[in-house]
CSV table of C-alpha atoms in Angstrom, one decimal:
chain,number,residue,atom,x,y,z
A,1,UNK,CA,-36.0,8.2,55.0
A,2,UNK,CA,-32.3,9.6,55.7
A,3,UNK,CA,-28.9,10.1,54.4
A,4,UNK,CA,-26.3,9.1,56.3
A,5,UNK,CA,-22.4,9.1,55.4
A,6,UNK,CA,-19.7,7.1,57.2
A,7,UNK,CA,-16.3,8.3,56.6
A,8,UNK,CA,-12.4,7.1,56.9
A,9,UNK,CA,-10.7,9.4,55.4
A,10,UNK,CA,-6.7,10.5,54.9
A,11,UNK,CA,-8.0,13.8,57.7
A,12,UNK,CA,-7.4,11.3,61.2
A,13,UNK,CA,-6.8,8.0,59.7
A,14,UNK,CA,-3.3,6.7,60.1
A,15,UNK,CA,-1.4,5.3,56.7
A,16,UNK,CA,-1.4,1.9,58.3
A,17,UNK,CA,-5.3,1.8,59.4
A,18,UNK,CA,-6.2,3.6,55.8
A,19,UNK,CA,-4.4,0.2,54.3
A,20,UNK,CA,-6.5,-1.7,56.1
A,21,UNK,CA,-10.0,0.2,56.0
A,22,UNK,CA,-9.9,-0.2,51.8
A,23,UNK,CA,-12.4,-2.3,49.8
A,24,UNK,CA,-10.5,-3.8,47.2
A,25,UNK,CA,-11.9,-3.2,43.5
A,26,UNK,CA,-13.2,-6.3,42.9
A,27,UNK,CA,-14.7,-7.0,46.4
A,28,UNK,CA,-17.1,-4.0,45.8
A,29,UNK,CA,-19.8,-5.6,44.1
A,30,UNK,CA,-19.8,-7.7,47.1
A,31,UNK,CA,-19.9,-5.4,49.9
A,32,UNK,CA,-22.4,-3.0,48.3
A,33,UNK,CA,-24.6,-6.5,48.3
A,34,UNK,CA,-23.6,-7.3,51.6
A,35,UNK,CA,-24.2,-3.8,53.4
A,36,UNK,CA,-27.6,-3.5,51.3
A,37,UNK,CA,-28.9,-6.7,52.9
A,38,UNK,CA,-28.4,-5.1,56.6
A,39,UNK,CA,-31.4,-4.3,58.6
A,40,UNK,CA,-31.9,-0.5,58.4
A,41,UNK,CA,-30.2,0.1,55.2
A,42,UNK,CA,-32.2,1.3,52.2
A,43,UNK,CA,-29.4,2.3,49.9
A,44,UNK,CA,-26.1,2.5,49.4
A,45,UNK,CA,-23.4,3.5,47.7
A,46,UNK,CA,-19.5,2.4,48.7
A,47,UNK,CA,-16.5,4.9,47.8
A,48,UNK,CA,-13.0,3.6,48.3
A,49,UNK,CA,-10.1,5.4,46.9
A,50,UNK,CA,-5.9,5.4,48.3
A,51,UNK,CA,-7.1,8.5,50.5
A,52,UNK,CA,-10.9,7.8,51.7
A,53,UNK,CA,-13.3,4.8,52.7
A,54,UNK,CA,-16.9,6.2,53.0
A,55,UNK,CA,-20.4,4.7,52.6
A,56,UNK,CA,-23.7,6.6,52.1
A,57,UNK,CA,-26.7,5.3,52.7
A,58,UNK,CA,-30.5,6.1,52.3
A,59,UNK,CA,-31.7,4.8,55.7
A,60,UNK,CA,-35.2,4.3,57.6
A,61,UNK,CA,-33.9,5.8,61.0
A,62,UNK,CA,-30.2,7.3,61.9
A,63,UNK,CA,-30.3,5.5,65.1
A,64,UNK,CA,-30.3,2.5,63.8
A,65,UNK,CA,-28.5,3.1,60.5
A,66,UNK,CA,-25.2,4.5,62.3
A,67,UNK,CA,-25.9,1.4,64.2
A,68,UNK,CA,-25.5,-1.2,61.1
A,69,UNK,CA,-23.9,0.9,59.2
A,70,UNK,CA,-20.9,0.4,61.9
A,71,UNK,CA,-21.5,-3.1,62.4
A,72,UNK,CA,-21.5,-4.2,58.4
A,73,UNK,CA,-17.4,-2.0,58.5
A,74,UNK,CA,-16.3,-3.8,62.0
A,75,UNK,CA,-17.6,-7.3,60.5
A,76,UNK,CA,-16.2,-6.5,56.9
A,77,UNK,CA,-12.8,-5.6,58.4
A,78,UNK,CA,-12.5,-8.4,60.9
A,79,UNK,CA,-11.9,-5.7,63.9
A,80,UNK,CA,-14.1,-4.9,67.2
A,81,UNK,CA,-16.4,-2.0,66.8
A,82,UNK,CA,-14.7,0.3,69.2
A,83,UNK,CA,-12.0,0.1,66.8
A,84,UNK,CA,-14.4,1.4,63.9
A,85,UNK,CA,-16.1,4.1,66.9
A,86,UNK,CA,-12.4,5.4,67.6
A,87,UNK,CA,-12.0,6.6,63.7
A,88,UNK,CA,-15.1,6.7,62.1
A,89,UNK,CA,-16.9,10.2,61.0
A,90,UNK,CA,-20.8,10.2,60.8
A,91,UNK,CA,-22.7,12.8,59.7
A,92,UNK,CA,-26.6,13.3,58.3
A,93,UNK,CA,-29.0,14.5,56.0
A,94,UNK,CA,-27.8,17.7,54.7
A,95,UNK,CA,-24.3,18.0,56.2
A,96,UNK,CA,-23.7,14.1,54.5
A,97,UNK,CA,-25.4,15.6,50.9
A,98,UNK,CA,-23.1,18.9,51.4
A,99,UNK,CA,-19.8,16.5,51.9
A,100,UNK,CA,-20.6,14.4,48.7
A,101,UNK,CA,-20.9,17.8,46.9
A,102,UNK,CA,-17.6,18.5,48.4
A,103,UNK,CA,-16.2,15.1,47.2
A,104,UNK,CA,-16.9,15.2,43.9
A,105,UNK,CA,-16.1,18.5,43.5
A,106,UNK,CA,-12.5,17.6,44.9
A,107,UNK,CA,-12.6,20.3,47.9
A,108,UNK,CA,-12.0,17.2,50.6
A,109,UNK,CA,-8.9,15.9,48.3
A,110,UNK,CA,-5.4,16.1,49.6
A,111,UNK,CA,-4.7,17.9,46.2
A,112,UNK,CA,-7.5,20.2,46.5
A,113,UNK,CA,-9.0,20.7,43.4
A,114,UNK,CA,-7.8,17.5,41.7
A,115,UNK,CA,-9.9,15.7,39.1
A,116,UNK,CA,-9.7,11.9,39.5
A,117,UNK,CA,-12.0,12.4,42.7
A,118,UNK,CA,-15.0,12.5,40.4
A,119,UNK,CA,-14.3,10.0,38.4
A,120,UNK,CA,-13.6,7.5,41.2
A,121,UNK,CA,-17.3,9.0,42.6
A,122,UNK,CA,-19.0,8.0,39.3
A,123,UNK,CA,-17.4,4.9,39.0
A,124,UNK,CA,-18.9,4.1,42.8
A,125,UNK,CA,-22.2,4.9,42.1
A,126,UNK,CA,-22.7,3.6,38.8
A,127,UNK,CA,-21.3,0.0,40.4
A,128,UNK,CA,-23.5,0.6,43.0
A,129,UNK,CA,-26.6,1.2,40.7
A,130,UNK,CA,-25.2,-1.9,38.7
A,131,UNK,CA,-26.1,-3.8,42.1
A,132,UNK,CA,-29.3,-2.3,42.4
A,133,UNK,CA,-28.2,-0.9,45.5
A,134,UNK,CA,-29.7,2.3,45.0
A,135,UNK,CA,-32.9,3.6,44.4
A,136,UNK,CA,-35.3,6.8,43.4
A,137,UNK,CA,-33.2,8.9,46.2
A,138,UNK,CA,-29.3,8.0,45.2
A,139,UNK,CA,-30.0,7.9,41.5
A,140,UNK,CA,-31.1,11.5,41.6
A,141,UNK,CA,-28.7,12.6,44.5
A,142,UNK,CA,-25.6,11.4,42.8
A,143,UNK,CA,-26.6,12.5,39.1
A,144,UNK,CA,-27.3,15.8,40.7
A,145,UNK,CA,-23.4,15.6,42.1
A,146,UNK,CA,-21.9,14.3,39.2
A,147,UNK,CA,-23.4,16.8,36.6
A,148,UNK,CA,-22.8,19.8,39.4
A,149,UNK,CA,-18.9,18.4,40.2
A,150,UNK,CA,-18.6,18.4,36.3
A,151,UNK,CA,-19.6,21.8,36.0
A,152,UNK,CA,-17.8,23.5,38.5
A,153,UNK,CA,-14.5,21.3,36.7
A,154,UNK,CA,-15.4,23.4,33.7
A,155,UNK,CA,-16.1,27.1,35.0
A,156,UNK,CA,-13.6,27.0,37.1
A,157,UNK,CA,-10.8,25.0,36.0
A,158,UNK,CA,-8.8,24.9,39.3
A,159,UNK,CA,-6.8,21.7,38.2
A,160,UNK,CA,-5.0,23.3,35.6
A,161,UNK,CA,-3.2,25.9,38.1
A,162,UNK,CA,-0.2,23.5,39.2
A,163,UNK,CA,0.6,23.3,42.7
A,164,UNK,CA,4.1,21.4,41.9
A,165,UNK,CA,6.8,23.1,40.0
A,166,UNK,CA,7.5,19.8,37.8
A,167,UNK,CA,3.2,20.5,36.8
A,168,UNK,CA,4.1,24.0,36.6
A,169,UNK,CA,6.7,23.4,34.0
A,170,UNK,CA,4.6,20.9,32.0
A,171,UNK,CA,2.0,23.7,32.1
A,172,UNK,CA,4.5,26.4,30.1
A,173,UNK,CA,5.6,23.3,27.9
A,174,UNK,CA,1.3,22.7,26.7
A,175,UNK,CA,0.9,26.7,26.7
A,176,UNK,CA,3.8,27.2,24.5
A,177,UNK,CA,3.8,23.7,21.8
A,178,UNK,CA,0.0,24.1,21.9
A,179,UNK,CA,-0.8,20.5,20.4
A,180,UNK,CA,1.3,18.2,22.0
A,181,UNK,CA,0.8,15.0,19.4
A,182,UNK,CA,4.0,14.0,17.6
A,183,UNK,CA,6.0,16.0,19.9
A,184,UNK,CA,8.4,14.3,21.9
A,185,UNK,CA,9.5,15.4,26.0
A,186,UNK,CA,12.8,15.0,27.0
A,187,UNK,CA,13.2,14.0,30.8
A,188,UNK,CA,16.7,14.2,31.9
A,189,UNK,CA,17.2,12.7,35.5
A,190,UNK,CA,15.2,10.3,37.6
A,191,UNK,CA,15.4,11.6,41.0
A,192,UNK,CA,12.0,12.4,43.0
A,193,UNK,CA,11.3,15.7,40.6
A,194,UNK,CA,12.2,13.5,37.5
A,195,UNK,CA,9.5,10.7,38.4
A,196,UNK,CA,7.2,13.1,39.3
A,197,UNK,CA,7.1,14.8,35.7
A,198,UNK,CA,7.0,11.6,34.3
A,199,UNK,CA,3.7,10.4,36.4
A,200,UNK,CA,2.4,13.8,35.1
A,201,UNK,CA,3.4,13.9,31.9
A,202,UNK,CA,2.3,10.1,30.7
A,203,UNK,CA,-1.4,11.1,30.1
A,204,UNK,CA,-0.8,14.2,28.6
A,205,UNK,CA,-0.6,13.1,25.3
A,206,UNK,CA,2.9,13.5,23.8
A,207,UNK,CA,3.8,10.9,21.0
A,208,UNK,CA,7.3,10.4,22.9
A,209,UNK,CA,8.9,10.4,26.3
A,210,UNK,CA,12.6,10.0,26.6
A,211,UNK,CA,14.1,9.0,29.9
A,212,UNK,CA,17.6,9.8,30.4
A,213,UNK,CA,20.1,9.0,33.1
A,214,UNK,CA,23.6,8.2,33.7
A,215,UNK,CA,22.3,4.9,35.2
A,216,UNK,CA,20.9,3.4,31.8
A,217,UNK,CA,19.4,0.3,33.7
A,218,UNK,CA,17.6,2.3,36.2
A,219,UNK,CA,16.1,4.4,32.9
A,220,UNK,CA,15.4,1.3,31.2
A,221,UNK,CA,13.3,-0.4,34.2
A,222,UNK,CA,11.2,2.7,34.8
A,223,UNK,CA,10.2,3.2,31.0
A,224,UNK,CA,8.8,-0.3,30.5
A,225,UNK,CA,6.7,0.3,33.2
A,226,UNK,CA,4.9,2.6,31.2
A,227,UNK,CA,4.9,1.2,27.6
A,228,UNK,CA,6.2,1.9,24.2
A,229,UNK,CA,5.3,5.5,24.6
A,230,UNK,CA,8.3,6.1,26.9
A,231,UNK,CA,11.9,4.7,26.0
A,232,UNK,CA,15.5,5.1,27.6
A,233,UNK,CA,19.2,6.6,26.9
A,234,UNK,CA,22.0,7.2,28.5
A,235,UNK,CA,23.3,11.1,29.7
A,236,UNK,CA,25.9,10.7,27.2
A,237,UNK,CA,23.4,10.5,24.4
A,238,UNK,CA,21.7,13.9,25.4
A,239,UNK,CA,23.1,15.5,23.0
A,240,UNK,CA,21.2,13.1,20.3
A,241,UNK,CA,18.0,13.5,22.3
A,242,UNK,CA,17.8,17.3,22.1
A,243,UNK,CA,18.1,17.7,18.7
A,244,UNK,CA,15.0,15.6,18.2
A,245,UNK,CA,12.8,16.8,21.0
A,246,UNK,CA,10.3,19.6,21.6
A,247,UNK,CA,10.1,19.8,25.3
A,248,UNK,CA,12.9,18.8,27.7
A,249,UNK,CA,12.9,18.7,31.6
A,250,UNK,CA,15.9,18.4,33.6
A,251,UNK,CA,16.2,17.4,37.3
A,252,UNK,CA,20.1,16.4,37.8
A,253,UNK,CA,22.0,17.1,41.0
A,254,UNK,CA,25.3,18.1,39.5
A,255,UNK,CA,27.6,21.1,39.8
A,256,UNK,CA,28.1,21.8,36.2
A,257,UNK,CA,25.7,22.7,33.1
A,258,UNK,CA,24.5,19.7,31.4
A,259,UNK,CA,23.0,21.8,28.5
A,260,UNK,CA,24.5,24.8,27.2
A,261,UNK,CA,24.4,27.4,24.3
A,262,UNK,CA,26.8,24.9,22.2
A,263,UNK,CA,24.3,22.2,22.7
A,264,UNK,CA,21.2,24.3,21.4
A,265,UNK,CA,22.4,26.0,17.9
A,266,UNK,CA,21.0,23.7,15.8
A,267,UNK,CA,17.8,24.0,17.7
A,268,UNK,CA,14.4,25.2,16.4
A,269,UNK,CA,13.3,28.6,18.2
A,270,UNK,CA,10.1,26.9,19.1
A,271,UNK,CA,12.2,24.5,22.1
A,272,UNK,CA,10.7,24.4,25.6
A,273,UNK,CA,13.6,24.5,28.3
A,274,UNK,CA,11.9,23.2,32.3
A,275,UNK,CA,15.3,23.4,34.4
A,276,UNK,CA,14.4,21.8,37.5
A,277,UNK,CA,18.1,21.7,39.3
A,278,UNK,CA,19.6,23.4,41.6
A,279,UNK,CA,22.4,24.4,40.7
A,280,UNK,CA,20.9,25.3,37.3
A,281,UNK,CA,21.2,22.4,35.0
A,282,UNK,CA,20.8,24.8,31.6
A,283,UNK,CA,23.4,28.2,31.6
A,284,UNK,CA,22.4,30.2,28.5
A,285,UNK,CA,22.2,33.7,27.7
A,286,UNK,CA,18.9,35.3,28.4
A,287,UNK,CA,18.3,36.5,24.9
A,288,UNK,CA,18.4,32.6,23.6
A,289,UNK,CA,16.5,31.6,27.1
A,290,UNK,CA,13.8,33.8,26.0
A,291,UNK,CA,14.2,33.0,22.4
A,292,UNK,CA,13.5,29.2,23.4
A,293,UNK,CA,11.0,29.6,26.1
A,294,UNK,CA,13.4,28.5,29.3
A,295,UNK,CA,12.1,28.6,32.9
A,296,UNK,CA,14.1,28.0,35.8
A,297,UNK,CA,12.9,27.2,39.2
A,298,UNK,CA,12.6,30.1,41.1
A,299,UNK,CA,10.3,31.5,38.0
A,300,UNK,CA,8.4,28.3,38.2
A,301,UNK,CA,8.1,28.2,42.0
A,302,UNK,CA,6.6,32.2,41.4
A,303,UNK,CA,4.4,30.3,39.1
A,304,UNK,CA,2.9,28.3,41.7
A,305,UNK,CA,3.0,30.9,45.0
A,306,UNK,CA,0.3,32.8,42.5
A,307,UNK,CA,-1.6,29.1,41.5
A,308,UNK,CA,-2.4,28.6,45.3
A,309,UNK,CA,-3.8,32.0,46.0
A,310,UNK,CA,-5.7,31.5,43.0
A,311,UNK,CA,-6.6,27.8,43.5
A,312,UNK,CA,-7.8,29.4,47.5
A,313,UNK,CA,-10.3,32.2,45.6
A,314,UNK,CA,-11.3,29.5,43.1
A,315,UNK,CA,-12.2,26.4,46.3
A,316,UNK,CA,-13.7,29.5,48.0
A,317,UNK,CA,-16.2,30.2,44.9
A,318,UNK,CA,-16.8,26.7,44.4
A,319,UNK,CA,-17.9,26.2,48.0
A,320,UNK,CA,-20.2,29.1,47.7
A,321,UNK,CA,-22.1,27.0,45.1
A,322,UNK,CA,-22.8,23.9,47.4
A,323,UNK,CA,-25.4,25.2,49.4
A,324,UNK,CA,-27.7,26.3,46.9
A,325,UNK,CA,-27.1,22.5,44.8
A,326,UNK,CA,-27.8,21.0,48.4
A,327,UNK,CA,-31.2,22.8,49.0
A,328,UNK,CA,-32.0,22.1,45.2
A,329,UNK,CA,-31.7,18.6,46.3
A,330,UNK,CA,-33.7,18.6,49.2
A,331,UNK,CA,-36.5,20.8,47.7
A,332,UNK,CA,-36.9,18.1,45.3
A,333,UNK,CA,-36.8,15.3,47.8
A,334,UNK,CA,-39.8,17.3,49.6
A,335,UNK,CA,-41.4,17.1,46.3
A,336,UNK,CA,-41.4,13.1,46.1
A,337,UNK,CA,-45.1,12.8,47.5
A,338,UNK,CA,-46.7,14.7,44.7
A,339,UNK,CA,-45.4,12.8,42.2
A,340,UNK,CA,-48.0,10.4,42.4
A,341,UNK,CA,-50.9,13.1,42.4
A,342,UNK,CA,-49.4,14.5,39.3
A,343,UNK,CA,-49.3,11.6,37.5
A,344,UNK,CA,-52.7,10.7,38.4
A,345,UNK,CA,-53.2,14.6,37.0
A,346,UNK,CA,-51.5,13.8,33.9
A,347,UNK,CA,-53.4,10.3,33.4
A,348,UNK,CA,-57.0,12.3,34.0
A,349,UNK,CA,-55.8,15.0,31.9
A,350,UNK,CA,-55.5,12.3,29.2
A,351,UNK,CA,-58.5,10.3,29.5
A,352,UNK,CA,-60.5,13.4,29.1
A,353,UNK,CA,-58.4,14.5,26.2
A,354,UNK,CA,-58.8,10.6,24.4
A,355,UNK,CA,-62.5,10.9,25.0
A,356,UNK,CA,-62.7,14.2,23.4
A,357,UNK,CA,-61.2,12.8,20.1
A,358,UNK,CA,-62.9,9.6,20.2
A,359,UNK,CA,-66.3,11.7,19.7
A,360,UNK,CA,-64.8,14.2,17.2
A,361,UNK,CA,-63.9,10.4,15.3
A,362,UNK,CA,-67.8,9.8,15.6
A,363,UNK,CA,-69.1,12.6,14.0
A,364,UNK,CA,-66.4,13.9,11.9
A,365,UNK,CA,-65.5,9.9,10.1
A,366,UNK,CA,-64.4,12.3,7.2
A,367,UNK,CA,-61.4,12.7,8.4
A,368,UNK,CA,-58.4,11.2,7.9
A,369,UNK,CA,-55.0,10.3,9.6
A,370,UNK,CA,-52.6,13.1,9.1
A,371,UNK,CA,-55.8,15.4,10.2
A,372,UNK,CA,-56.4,13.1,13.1
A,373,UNK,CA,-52.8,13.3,13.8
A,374,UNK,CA,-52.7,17.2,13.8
A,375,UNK,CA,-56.3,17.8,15.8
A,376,UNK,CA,-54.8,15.3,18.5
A,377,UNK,CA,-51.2,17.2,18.2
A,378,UNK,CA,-53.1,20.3,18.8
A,379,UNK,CA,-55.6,18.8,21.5
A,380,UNK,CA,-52.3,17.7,23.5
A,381,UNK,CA,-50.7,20.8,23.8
A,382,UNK,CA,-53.9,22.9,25.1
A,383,UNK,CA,-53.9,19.7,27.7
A,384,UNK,CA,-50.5,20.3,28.7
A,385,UNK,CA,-51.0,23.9,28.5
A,386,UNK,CA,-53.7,24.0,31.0
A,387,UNK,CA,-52.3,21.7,33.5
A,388,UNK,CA,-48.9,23.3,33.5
A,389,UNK,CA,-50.1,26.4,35.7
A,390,UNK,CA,-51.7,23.9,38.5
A,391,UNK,CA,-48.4,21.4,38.4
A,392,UNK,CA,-46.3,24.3,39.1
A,393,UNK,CA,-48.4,25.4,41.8
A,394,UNK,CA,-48.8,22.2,44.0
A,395,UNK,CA,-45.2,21.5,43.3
A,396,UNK,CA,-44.3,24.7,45.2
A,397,UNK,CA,-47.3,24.2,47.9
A,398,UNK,CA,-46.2,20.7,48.3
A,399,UNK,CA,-42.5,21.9,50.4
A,400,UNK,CA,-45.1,24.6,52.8
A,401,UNK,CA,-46.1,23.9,56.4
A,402,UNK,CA,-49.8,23.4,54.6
A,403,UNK,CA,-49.1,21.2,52.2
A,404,UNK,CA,-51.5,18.5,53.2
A,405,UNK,CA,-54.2,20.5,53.5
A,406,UNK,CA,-53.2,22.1,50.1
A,407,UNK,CA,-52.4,18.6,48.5
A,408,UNK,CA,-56.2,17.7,49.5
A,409,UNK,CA,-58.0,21.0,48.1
A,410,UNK,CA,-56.0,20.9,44.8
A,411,UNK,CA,-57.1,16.8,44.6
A,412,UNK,CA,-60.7,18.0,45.4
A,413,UNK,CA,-60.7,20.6,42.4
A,414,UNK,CA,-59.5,18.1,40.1
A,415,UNK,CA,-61.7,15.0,40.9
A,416,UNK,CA,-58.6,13.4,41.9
A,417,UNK,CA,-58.9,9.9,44.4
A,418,UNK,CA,-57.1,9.6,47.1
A,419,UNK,CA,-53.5,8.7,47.1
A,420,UNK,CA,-52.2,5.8,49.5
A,421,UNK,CA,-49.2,5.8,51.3
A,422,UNK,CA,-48.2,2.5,49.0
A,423,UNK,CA,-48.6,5.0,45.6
A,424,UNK,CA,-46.6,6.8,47.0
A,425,UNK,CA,-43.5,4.1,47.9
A,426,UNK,CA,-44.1,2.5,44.5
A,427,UNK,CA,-43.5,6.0,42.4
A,428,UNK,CA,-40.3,6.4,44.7
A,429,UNK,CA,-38.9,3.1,44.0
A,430,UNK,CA,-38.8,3.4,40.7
């Protein structure tokens, strides 16, 4: 068996052809079906996000598994195979597990580092398992990515250092407000920055997001796109808005202040000022701007310049990782035909253990079932004690050059039949 990944991702792939080359969310149950009924193909599981269409597969030879694996995107697409051989990015075995590790851990992204990537990855495999179009191999494989991916998101937390001013900014505001329930962000201008710190701010968690612009209408359109957590005003009610927000962002192109010392001396000390515009859209003093936790651009671009060099030593430490999860992998994969010669083991192990107490029962009927239950408690954990040594072994002498020959003595030793080719596919099915 092999694993094989095809890949159209954001790297080569034109905008248009990326369009086109995307399986559609509710046609995936479909083609997961559709490519697992293809000669060659084992398993399978379909990724499709806005920046990537790949498919792994567990297949019986790479020859022809690139082969069908092709065929199934040229026929799925409606295009000519040399159109799928002009973009299309094969690779196998361990340098297709170390990309998935890569994936999930959001080191292929476009925003290196970004979340979503694994959630999109879980969500793929799990429909795919919902499909039963994977088996013994993927189910490890891609719990083995998920629980690594997750991992790495927690040690190393490179999605929290912001590679966007408007991120930077909504960074300070969390840092400084702490808690951001019942707390309400001010936007103040719609313009590319403004939109952007809206799309990052909506899941952050405040209770309220004001939108305001001098073009009411064009507020008004954009909140309800986003629900009741996010309303509109107009620039002349700014003043209104201030006094009853904790955060507020401003992105205007203007020449003149919109916010000024006047407009902040009924404010709490605890404000969060995010000026985004250039020219400044906030002139205070410095002594209230630190008082109220301001930030201006150039300090928020500074912010960023030391995120990326910090985001690179963080992808660099996080790719130092994948190696060792990949040969984890495969050293269990090695593994798979001993399973079935330690669960005969295990079985033997047992029989001799159930005999023992059977003839304690015989000539000890004294006793009764909570002694019963602690002799055969007891009797158990020797069992396991004395087998755990010999499991350990073969599992290690099972990955050697020898390991037939080893897999044979250690069978011998223990009185252990033969195991057939077909034992061996059934415990790897399951």
């Amino acid at each position: 068996m092999f694993i094989i990944y095809v890949n159209l991702d954001y790297h080569p792939l034109p905008l248009a052809l990326r369009e086109q080359f995307s399986f559609a969310a509710e046609q995936l149950a479909q083609a997961d079906q559709q490519l697992n009924e293809e000669k060659s193909i084992l398993e399978n599981v379909i990724l499709s996000t806005c920046n990537r269409t790949e498919i792994y597969a567990v297949v019986d030879q790479i020859h022809t598994g690139r082969y069908y694996l092709k065929r199934f995107l040229a026929n799925w697409f409606k295009v000519d195979l040399a159109t799928i051989n002009d973009y299309v990015m094969i690779e196998e075995q361990s340098a297709a597990v170390t990309h998935l590790f890569r994936v999930a851990s959001g080191l292929e992204s476009l925003i290196i580092g970004e979340p979503q990537i694994l959630g999109q990855v879980k969500r793929a495999f799990f429909a795919a398992q919902a499909n039963a179009t994977t088996g013994a191999i993927f189910n490890h494989l891609f719990q083995e990515v998920i629980t690594f991916a997750k991992r790495m998101h927690t040690e190393y937390k490179i999605s929290e250092h912001s590679i966007s001013s408007s991120q930077a900014g909504l960074h300070q505001i969390k840092a400084h407000l702490q808690s951001l329930q019942d707390k309400q962000l001010a936007i103040v201008g719609l313009g590319e920055m403004g939109r952007q710190a809206l799309d990052n701010a909506y899941n952050m968690g405040f209770s309220r997001i004001v939108l305001v612009n001098r073009t009411l209408a064009k507020a008004q359109h954009l909140a309800a796109n986003f629900g009741g957590q996010v309303s509109a005003a107009p620039l002349t009610k700014l003043p209104d808005v201030l006094a009853t927000s904790d955060a507020v962002i401003t992105a205007v192109a203007t020449q003149e202040p919109l916010i000024d010392a006047q407009a902040l001396t009924v404010r709490q000390p605890n404000l969060v000022l995010i000026d985004l515009g250039v020219p400044r859209n906030i002139r205070i003093t410095p002594q209230l701007a630190e008082q109220l936790h301001y930030y201006n651009i150039d300090q928020l671009t500074e912010i960023v310049q030391s995120n990326n060099e910090l985001r690179q030593q963080l992808v660099k430490k996080i790719a130092a990782e994948i190696p060792v999860a990949v040969q984890e992998y495969y050293t269990w994969q090695r593994q798979l035909h001993i399973v079935p010669v330690i669960k005969e083991l295990r079985e033997s192990a047992l029989v001799v253990q159930d005999t023992a107490l059977t003839s304690l029962q015989h000539k000890l009927p004294e006793l009764n079932e909570h002694e019963l239950k602690v002799i055969r408690k007891h009797m158990k954990s020797i069992v396991n004690q004395m087998i755990k040594q010999p499991i350990k072994t073969i599992k290690e002498l099972s990955i050697t050059s020898d390991a037939d020959v080893d897999i044979d003595f250690f069978k011998q030793i223990f009185g252990l039949a033969e195991v057939d080719e077909a034992a061996v596919k059934k415990e790897v099915a399951k």
